[in-house]
JSON list of C-alpha atoms in Angstrom, two decimals:
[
{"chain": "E", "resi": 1, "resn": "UNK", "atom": "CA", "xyz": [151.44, 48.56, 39.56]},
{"chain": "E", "resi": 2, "resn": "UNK", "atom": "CA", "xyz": [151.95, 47.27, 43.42]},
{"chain": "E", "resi": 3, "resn": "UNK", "atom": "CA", "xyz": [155.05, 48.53, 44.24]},
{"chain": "E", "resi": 4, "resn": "UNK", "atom": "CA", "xyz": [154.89, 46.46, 47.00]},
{"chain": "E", "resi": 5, "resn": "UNK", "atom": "CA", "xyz": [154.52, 42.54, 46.80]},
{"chain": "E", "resi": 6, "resn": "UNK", "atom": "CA", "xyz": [153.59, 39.54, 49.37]},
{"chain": "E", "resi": 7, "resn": "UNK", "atom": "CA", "xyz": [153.69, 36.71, 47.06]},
{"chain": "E", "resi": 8, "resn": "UNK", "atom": "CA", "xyz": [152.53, 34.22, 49.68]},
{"chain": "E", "resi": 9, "resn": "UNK", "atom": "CA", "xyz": [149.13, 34.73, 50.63]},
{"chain": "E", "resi": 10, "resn": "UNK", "atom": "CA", "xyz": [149.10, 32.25, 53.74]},
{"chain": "E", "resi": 11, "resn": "UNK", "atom": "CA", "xyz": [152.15, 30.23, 55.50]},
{"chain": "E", "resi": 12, "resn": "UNK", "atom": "CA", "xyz": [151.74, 27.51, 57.84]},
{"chain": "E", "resi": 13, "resn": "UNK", "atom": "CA", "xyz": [154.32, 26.94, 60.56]},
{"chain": "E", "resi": 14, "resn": "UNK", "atom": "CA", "xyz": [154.24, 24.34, 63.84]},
{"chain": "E", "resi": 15, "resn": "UNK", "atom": "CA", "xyz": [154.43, 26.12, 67.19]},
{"chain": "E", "resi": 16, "resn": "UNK", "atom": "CA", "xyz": [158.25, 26.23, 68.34]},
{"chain": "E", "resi": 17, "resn": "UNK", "atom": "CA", "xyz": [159.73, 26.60, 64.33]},
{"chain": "E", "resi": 18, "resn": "UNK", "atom": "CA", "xyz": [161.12, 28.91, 62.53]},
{"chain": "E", "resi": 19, "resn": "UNK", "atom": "CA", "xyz": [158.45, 31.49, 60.62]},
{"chain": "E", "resi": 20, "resn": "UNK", "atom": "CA", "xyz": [160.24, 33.55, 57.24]},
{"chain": "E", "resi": 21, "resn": "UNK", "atom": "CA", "xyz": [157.13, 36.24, 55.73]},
{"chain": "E", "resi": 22, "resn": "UNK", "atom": "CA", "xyz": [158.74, 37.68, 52.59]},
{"chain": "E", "resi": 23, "resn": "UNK", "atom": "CA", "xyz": [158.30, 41.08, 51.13]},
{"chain": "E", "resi": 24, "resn": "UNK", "atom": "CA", "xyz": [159.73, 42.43, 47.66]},
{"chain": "E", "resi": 25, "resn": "UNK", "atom": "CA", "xyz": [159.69, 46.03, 46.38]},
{"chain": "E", "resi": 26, "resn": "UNK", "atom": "CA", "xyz": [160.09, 47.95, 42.95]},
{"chain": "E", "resi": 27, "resn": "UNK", "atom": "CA", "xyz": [160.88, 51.24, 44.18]},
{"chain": "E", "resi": 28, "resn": "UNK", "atom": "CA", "xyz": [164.04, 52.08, 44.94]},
{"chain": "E", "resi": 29, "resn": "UNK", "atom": "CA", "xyz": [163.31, 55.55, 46.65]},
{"chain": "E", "resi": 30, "resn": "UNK", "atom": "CA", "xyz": [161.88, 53.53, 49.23]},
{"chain": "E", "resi": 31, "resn": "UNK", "atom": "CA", "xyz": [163.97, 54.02, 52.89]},
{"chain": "E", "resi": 32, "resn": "UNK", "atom": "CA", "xyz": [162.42, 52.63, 55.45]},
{"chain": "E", "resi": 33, "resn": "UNK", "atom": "CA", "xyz": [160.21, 49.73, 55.77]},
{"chain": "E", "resi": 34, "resn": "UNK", "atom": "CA", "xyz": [157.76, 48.29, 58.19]},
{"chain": "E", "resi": 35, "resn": "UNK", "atom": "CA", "xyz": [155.92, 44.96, 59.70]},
{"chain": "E", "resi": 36, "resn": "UNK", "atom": "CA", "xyz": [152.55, 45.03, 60.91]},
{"chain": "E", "resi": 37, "resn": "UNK", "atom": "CA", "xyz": [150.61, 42.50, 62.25]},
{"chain": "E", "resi": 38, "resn": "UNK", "atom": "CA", "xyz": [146.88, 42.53, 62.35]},
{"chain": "E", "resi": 39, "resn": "UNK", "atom": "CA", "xyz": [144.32, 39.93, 64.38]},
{"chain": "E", "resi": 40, "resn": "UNK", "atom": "CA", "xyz": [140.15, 39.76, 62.66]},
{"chain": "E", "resi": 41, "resn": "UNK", "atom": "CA", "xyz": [138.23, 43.09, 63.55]},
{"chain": "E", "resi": 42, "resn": "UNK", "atom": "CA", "xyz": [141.36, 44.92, 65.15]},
{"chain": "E", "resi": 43, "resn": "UNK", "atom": "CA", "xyz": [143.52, 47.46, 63.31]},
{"chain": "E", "resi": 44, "resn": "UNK", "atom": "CA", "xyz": [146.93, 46.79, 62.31]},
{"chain": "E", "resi": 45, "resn": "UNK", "atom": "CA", "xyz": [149.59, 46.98, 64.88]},
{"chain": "E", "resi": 46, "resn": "UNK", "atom": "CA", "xyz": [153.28, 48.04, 64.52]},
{"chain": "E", "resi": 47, "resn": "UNK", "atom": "CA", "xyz": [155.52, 45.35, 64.94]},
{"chain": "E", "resi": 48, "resn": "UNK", "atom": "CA", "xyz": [158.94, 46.03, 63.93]},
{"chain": "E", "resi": 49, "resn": "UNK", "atom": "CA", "xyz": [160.83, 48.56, 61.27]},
{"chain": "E", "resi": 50, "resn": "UNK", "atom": "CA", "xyz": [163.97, 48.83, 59.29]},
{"chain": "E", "resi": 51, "resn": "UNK", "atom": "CA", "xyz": [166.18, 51.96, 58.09]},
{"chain": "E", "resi": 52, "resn": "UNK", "atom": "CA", "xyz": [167.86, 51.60, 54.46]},
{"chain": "E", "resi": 53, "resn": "UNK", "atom": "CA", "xyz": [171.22, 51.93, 56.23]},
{"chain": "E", "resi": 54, "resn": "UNK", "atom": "CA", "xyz": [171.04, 48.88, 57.88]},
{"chain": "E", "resi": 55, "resn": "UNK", "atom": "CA", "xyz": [170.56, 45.39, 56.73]},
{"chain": "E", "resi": 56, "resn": "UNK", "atom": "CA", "xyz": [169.23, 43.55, 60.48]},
{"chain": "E", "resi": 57, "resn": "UNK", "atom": "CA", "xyz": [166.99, 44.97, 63.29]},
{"chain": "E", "resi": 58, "resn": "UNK", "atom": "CA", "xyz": [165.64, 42.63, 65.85]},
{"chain": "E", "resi": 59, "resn": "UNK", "atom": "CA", "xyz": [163.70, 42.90, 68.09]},
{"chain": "E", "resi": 60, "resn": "UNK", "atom": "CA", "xyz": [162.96, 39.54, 70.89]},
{"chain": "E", "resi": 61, "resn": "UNK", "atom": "CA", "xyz": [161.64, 36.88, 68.64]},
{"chain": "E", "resi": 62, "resn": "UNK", "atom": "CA", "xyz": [161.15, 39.43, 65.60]},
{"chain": "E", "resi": 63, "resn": "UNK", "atom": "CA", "xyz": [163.69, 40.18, 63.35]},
{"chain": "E", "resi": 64, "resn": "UNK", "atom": "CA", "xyz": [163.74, 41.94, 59.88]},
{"chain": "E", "resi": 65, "resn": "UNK", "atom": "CA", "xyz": [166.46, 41.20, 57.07]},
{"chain": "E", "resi": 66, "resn": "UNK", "atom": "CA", "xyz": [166.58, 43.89, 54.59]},
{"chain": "E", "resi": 67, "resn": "UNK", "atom": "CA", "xyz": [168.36, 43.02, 51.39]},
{"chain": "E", "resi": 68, "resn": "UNK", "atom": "CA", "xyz": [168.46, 46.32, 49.31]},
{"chain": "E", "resi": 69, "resn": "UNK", "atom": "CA", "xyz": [169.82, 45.05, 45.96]},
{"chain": "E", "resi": 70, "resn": "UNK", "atom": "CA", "xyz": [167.46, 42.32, 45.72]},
{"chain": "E", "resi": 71, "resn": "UNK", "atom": "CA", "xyz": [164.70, 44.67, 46.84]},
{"chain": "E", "resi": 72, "resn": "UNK", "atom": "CA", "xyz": [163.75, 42.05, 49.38]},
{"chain": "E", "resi": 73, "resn": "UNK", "atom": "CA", "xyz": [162.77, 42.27, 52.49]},
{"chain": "E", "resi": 74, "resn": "UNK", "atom": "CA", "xyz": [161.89, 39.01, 55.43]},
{"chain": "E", "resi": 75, "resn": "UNK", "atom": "CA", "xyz": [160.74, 39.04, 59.18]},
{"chain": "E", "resi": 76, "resn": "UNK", "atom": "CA", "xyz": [161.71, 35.85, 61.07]},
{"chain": "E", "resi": 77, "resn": "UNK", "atom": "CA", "xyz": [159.64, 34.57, 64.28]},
{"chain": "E", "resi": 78, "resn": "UNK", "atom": "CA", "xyz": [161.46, 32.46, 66.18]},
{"chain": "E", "resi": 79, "resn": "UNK", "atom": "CA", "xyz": [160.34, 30.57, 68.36]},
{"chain": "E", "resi": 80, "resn": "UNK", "atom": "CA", "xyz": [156.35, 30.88, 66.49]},
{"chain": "E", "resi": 81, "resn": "UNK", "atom": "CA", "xyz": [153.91, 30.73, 68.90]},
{"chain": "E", "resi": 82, "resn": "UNK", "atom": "CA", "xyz": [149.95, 30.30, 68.16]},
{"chain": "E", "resi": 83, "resn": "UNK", "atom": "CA", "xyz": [149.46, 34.17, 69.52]},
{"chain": "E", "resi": 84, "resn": "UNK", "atom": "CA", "xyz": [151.34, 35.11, 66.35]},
{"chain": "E", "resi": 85, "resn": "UNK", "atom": "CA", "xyz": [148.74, 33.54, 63.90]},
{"chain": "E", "resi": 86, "resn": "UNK", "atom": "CA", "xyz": [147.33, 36.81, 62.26]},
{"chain": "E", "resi": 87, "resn": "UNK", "atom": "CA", "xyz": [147.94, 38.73, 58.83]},
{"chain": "E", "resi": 88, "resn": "UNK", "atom": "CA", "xyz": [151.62, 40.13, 58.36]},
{"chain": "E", "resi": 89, "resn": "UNK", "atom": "CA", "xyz": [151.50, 43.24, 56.12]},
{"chain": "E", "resi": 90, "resn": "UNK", "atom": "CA", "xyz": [154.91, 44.98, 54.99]},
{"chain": "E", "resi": 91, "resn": "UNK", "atom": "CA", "xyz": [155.01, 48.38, 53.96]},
{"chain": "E", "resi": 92, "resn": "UNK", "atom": "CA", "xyz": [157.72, 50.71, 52.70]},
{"chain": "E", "resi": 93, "resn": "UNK", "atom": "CA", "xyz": [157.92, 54.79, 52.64]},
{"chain": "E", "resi": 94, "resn": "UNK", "atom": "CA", "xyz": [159.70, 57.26, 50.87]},
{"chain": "E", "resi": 95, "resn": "UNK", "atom": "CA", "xyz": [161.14, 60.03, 53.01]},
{"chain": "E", "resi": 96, "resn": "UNK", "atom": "CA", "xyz": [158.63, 63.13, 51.89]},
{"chain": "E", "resi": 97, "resn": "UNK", "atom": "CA", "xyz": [155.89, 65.53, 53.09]},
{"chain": "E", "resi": 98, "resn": "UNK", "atom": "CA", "xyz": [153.55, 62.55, 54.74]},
{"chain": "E", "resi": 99, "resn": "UNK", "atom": "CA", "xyz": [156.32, 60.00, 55.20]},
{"chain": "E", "resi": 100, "resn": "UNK", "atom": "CA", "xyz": [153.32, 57.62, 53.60]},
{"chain": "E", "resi": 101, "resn": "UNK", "atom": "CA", "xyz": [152.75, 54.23, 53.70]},
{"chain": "E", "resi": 102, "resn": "UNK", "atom": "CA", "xyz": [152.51, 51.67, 50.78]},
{"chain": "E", "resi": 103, "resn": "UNK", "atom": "CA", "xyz": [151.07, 48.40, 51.74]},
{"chain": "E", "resi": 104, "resn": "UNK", "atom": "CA", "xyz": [151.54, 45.20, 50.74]},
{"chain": "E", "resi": 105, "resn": "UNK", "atom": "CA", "xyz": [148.51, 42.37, 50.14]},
{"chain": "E", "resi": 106, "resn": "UNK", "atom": "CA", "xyz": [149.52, 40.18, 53.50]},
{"chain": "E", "resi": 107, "resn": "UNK", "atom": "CA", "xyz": [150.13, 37.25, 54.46]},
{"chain": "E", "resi": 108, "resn": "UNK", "atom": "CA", "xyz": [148.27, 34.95, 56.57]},
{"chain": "E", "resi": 109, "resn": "UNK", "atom": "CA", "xyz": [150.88, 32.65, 59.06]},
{"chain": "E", "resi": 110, "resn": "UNK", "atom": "CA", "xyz": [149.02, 30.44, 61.03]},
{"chain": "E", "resi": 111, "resn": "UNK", "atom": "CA", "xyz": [151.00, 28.69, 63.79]},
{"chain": "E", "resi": 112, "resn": "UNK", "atom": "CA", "xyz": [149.65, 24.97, 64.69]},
{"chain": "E", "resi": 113, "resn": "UNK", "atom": "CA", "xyz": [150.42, 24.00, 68.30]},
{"chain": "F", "resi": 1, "resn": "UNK", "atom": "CA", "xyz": [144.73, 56.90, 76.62]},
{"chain": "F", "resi": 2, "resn": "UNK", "atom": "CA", "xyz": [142.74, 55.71, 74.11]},
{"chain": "F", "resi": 3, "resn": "UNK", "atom": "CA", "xyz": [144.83, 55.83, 71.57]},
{"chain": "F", "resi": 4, "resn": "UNK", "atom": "CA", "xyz": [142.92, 56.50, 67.56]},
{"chain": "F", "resi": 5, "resn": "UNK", "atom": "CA", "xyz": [139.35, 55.74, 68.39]},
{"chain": "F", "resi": 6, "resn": "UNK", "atom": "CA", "xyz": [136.70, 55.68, 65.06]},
{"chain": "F", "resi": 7, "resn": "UNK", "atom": "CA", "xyz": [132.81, 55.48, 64.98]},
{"chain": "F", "resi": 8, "resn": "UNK", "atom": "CA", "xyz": [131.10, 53.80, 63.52]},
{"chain": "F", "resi": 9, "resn": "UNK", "atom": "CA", "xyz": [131.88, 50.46, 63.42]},
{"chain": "F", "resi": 10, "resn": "UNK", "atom": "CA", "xyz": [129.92, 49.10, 61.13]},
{"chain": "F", "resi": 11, "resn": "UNK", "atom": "CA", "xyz": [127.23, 50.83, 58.99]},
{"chain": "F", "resi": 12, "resn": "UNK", "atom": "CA", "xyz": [124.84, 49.62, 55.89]},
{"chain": "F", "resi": 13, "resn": "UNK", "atom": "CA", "xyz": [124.38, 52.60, 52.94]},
{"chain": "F", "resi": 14, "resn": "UNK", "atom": "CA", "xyz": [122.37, 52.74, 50.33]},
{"chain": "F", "resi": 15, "resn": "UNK", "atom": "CA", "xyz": [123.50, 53.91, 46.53]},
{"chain": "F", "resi": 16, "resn": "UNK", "atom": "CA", "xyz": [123.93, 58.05, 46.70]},
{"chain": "F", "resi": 17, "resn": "UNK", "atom": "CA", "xyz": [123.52, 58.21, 50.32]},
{"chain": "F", "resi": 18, "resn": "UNK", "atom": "CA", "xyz": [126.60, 59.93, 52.25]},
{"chain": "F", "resi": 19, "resn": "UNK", "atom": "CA", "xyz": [128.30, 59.89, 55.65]},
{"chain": "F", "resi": 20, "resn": "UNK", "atom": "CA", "xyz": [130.80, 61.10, 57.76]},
{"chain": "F", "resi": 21, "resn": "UNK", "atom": "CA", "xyz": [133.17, 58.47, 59.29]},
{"chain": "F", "resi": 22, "resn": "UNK", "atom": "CA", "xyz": [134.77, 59.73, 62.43]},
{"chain": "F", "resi": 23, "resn": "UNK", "atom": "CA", "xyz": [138.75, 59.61, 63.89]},
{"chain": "F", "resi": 24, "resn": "UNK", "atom": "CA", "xyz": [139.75, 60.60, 66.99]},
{"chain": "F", "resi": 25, "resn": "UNK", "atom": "CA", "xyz": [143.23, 60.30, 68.08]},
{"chain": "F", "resi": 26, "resn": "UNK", "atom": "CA", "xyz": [144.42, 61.68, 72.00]},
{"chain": "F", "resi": 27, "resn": "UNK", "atom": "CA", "xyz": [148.14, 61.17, 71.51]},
{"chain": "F", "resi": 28, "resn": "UNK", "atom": "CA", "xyz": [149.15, 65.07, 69.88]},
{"chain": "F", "resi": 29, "resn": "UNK", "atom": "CA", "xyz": [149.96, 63.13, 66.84]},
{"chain": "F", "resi": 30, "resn": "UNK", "atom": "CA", "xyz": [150.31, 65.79, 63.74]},
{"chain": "F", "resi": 31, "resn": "UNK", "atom": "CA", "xyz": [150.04, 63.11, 61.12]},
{"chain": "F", "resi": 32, "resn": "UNK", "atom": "CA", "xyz": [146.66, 61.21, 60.36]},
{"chain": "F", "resi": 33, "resn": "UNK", "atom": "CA", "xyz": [145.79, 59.08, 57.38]},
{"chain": "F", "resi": 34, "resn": "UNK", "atom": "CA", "xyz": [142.77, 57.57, 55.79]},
{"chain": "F", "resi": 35, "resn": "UNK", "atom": "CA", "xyz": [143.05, 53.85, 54.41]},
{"chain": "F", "resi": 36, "resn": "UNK", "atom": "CA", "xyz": [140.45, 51.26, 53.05]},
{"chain": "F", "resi": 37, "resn": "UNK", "atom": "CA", "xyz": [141.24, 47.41, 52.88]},
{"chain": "F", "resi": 38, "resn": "UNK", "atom": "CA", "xyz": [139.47, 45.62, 50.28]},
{"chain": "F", "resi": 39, "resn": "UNK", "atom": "CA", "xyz": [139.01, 41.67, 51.02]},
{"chain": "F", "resi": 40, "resn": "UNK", "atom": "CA", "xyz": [142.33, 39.59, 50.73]},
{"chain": "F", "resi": 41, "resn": "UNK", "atom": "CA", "xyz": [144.32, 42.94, 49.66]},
{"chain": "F", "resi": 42, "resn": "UNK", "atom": "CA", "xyz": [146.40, 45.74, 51.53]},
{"chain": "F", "resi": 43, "resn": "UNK", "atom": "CA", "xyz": [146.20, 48.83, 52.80]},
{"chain": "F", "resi": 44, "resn": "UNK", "atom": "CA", "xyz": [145.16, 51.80, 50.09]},
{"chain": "F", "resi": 45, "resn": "UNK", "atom": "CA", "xyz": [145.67, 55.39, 51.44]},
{"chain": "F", "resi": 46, "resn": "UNK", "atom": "CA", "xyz": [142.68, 57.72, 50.95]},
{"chain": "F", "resi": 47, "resn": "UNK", "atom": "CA", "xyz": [143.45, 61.10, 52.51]},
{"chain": "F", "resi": 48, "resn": "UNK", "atom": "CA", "xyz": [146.98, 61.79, 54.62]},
{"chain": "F", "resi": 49, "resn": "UNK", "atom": "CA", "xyz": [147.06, 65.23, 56.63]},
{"chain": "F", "resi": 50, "resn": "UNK", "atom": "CA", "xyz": [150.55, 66.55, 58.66]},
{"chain": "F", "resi": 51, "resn": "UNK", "atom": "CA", "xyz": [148.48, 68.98, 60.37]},
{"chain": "F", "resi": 52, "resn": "UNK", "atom": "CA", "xyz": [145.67, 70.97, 61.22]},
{"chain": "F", "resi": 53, "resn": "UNK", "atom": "CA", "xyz": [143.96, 72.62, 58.04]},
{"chain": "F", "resi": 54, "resn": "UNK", "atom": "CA", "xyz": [146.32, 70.61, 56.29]},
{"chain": "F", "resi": 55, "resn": "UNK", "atom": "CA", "xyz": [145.36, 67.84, 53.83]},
{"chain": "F", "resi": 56, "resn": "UNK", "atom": "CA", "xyz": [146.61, 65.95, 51.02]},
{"chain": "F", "resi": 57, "resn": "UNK", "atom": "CA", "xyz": [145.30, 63.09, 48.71]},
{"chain": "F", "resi": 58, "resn": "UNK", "atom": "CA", "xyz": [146.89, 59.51, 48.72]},
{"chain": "F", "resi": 59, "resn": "UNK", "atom": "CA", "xyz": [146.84, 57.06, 46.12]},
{"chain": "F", "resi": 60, "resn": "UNK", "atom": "CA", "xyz": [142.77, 56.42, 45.94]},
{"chain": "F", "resi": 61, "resn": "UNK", "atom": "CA", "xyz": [140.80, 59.89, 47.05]},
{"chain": "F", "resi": 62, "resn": "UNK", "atom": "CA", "xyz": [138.13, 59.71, 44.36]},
{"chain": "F", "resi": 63, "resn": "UNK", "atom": "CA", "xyz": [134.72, 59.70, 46.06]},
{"chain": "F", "resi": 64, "resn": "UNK", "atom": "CA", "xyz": [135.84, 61.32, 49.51]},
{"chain": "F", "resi": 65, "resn": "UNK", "atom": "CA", "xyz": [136.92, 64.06, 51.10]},
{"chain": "F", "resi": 66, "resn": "UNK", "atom": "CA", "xyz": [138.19, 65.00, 54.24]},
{"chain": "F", "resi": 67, "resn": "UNK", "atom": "CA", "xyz": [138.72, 68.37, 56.42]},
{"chain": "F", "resi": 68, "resn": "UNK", "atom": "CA", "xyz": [141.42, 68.36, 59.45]},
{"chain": "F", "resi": 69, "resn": "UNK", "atom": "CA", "xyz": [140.37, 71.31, 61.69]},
{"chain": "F", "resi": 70, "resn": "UNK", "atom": "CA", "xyz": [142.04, 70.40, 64.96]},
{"chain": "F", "resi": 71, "resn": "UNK", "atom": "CA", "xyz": [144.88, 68.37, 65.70]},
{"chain": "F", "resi": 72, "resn": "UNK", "atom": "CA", "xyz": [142.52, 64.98, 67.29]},
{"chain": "F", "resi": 73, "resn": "UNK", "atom": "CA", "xyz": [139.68, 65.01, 64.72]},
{"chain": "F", "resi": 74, "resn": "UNK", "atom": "CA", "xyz": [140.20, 63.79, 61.04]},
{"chain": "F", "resi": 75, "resn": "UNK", "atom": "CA", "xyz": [136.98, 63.21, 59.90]},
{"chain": "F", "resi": 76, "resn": "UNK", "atom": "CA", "xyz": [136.40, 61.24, 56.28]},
{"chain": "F", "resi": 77, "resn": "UNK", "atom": "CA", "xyz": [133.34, 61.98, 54.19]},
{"chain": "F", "resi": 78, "resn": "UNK", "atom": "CA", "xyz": [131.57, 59.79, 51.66]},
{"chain": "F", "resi": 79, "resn": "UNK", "atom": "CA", "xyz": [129.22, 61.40, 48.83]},
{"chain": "F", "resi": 80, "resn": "UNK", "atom": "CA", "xyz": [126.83, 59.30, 47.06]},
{"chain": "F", "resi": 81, "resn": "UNK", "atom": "CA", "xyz": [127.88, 56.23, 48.01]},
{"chain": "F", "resi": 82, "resn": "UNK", "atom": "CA", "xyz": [128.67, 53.34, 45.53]},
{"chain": "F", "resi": 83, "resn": "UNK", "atom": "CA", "xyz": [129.09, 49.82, 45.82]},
{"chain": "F", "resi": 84, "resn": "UNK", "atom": "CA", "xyz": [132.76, 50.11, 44.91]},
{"chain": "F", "resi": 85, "resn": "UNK", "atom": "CA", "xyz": [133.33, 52.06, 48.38]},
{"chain": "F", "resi": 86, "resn": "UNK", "atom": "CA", "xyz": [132.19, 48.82, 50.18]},
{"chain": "F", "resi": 87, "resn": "UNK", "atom": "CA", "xyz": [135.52, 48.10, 52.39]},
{"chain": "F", "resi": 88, "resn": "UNK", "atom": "CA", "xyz": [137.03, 48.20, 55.65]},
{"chain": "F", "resi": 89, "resn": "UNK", "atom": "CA", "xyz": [138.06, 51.81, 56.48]},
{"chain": "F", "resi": 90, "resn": "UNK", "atom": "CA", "xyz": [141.26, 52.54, 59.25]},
{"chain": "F", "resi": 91, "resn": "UNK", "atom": "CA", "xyz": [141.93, 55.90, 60.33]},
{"chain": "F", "resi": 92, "resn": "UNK", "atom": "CA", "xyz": [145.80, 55.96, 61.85]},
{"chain": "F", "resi": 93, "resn": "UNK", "atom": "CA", "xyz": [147.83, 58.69, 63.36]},
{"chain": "F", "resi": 94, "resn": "UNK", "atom": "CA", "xyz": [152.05, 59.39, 63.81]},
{"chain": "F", "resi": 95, "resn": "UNK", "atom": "CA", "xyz": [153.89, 61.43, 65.33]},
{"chain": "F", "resi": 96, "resn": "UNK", "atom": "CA", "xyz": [156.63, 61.59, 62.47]},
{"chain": "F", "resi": 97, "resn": "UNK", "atom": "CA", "xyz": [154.86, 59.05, 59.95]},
{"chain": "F", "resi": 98, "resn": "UNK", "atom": "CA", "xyz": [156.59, 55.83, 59.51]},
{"chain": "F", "resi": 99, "resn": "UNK", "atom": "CA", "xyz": [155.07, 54.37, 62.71]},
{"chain": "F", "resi": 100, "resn": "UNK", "atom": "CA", "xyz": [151.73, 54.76, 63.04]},
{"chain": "F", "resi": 101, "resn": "UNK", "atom": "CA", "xyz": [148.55, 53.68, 65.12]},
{"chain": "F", "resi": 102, "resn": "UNK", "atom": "CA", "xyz": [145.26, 52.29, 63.96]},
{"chain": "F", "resi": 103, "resn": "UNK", "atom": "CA", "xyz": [141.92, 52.65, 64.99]},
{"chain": "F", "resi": 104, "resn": "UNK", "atom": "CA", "xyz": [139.88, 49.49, 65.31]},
{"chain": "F", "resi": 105, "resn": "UNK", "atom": "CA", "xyz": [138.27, 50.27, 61.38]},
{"chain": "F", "resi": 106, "resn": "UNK", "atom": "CA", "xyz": [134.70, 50.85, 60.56]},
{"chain": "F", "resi": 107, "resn": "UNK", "atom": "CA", "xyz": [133.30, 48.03, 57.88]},
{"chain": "F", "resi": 108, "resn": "UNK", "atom": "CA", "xyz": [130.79, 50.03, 55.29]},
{"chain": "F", "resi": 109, "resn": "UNK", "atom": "CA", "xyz": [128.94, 48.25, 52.93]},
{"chain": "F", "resi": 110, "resn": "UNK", "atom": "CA", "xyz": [127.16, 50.12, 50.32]},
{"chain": "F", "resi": 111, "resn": "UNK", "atom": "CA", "xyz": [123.84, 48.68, 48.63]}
]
């Protein structure tokens, strides 16, 4: 049961347009949610987070929506830029012991210049 | 500063053999996790630890185990190796545990 759920596996954007990676969740325990971003052979890198309490962080060209009774969460680039082609993971924790992660499958943006 | 650091990076087992991945981490962070990523999917957790000689299992610890004697080493052990442990393997560290840092990943494949 993924609790957390990319349902596009791959986007495709041209360089200088808007790109819109969508995340959905089950859990409702869940407070605080993430974006990573991850390039071929690297590790994933934090990009940008989001408390329960709000419903907007931004962050320069980054920002995350969070829309809590939808259980839906988005990150918008804008401007997209071919450095941001890589896989965009979400994840979401539950305030506890390990403050753990749960992962979502990714999705692939690739930006065309 | 070089941040979570893991060795190897790539390594070829055969069935039943085992091995020790390692995880470094030189930032004082008290939280370090074990994840595998399995092609096209997400992150799985493995292990999690918020301290020294303190570990806990995550959502797919069959098959390894891990020991967390000082605060920079989290080592991850595999016993008899199966195919179904072939993956990519990322060892990250936090200081609180929503935010945390990645090592570059070792890529096992068992045979």
């Amino acid at each position: 049961d993924q609790q957390v759920k990319q349902n596009s596996p791959s986007l495709s954007v041209q360089e200088g347009r808007i790109s819109i990676l969508n995340c959905d969740y089950t859990n409702s325990m869940f407070d605080y949610f993430l974006w990573y971003k991850k390039y071929p052979a690297e590790g994933p890198t934090f990009l940008i987070s989001i408390s329960s309490i709000k419903d907007k962080n931004e962050d320069g060209r980054f920002t995350v929506f969070l829309n809590k009774s939808a259980k839906h969460l988005s990150l918008h680039i804008v401007p997209s830029q071919p450095g941001d082609s890589a896989v965009y993971f979400c994840a979401a924790s539950v305030k506890n012991a390990g403050n753990m992660l749960t992962f979502g499958g990714g999705t692939r943006l690739m930006v065309k210049p | 500063n070089a941040g979570v650091t893991q060795t190897p990076k790539f390594r070829i087992l055969k069935i039943g053999q085992s091995m020790t991945l390692q995880c470094t981490q030189d930032m004082n962070h008290n939280y370090m996790y074990w994840y595998r990523q399995d092609p096209g999917m997400g992150l799985k957790l493995i292990y999690y630890s918020v301290g020294a000689g303190i570990t806990d299992k995550g959502e797919v610890p069959n098959g390894y185990n891990v020991s967390r004697s000082t605060t920079e080493d989290f080592p991850l052990r595999l016993e008899l190796a199966a195919p179904s442990q072939t993956s990519v393997y990322f060892c990250a560290s936090s200081l609180q545990g929503y935010e945390q840092y990645f090592g570059p990943g070792t890529r096992l494949t068992v045979t």
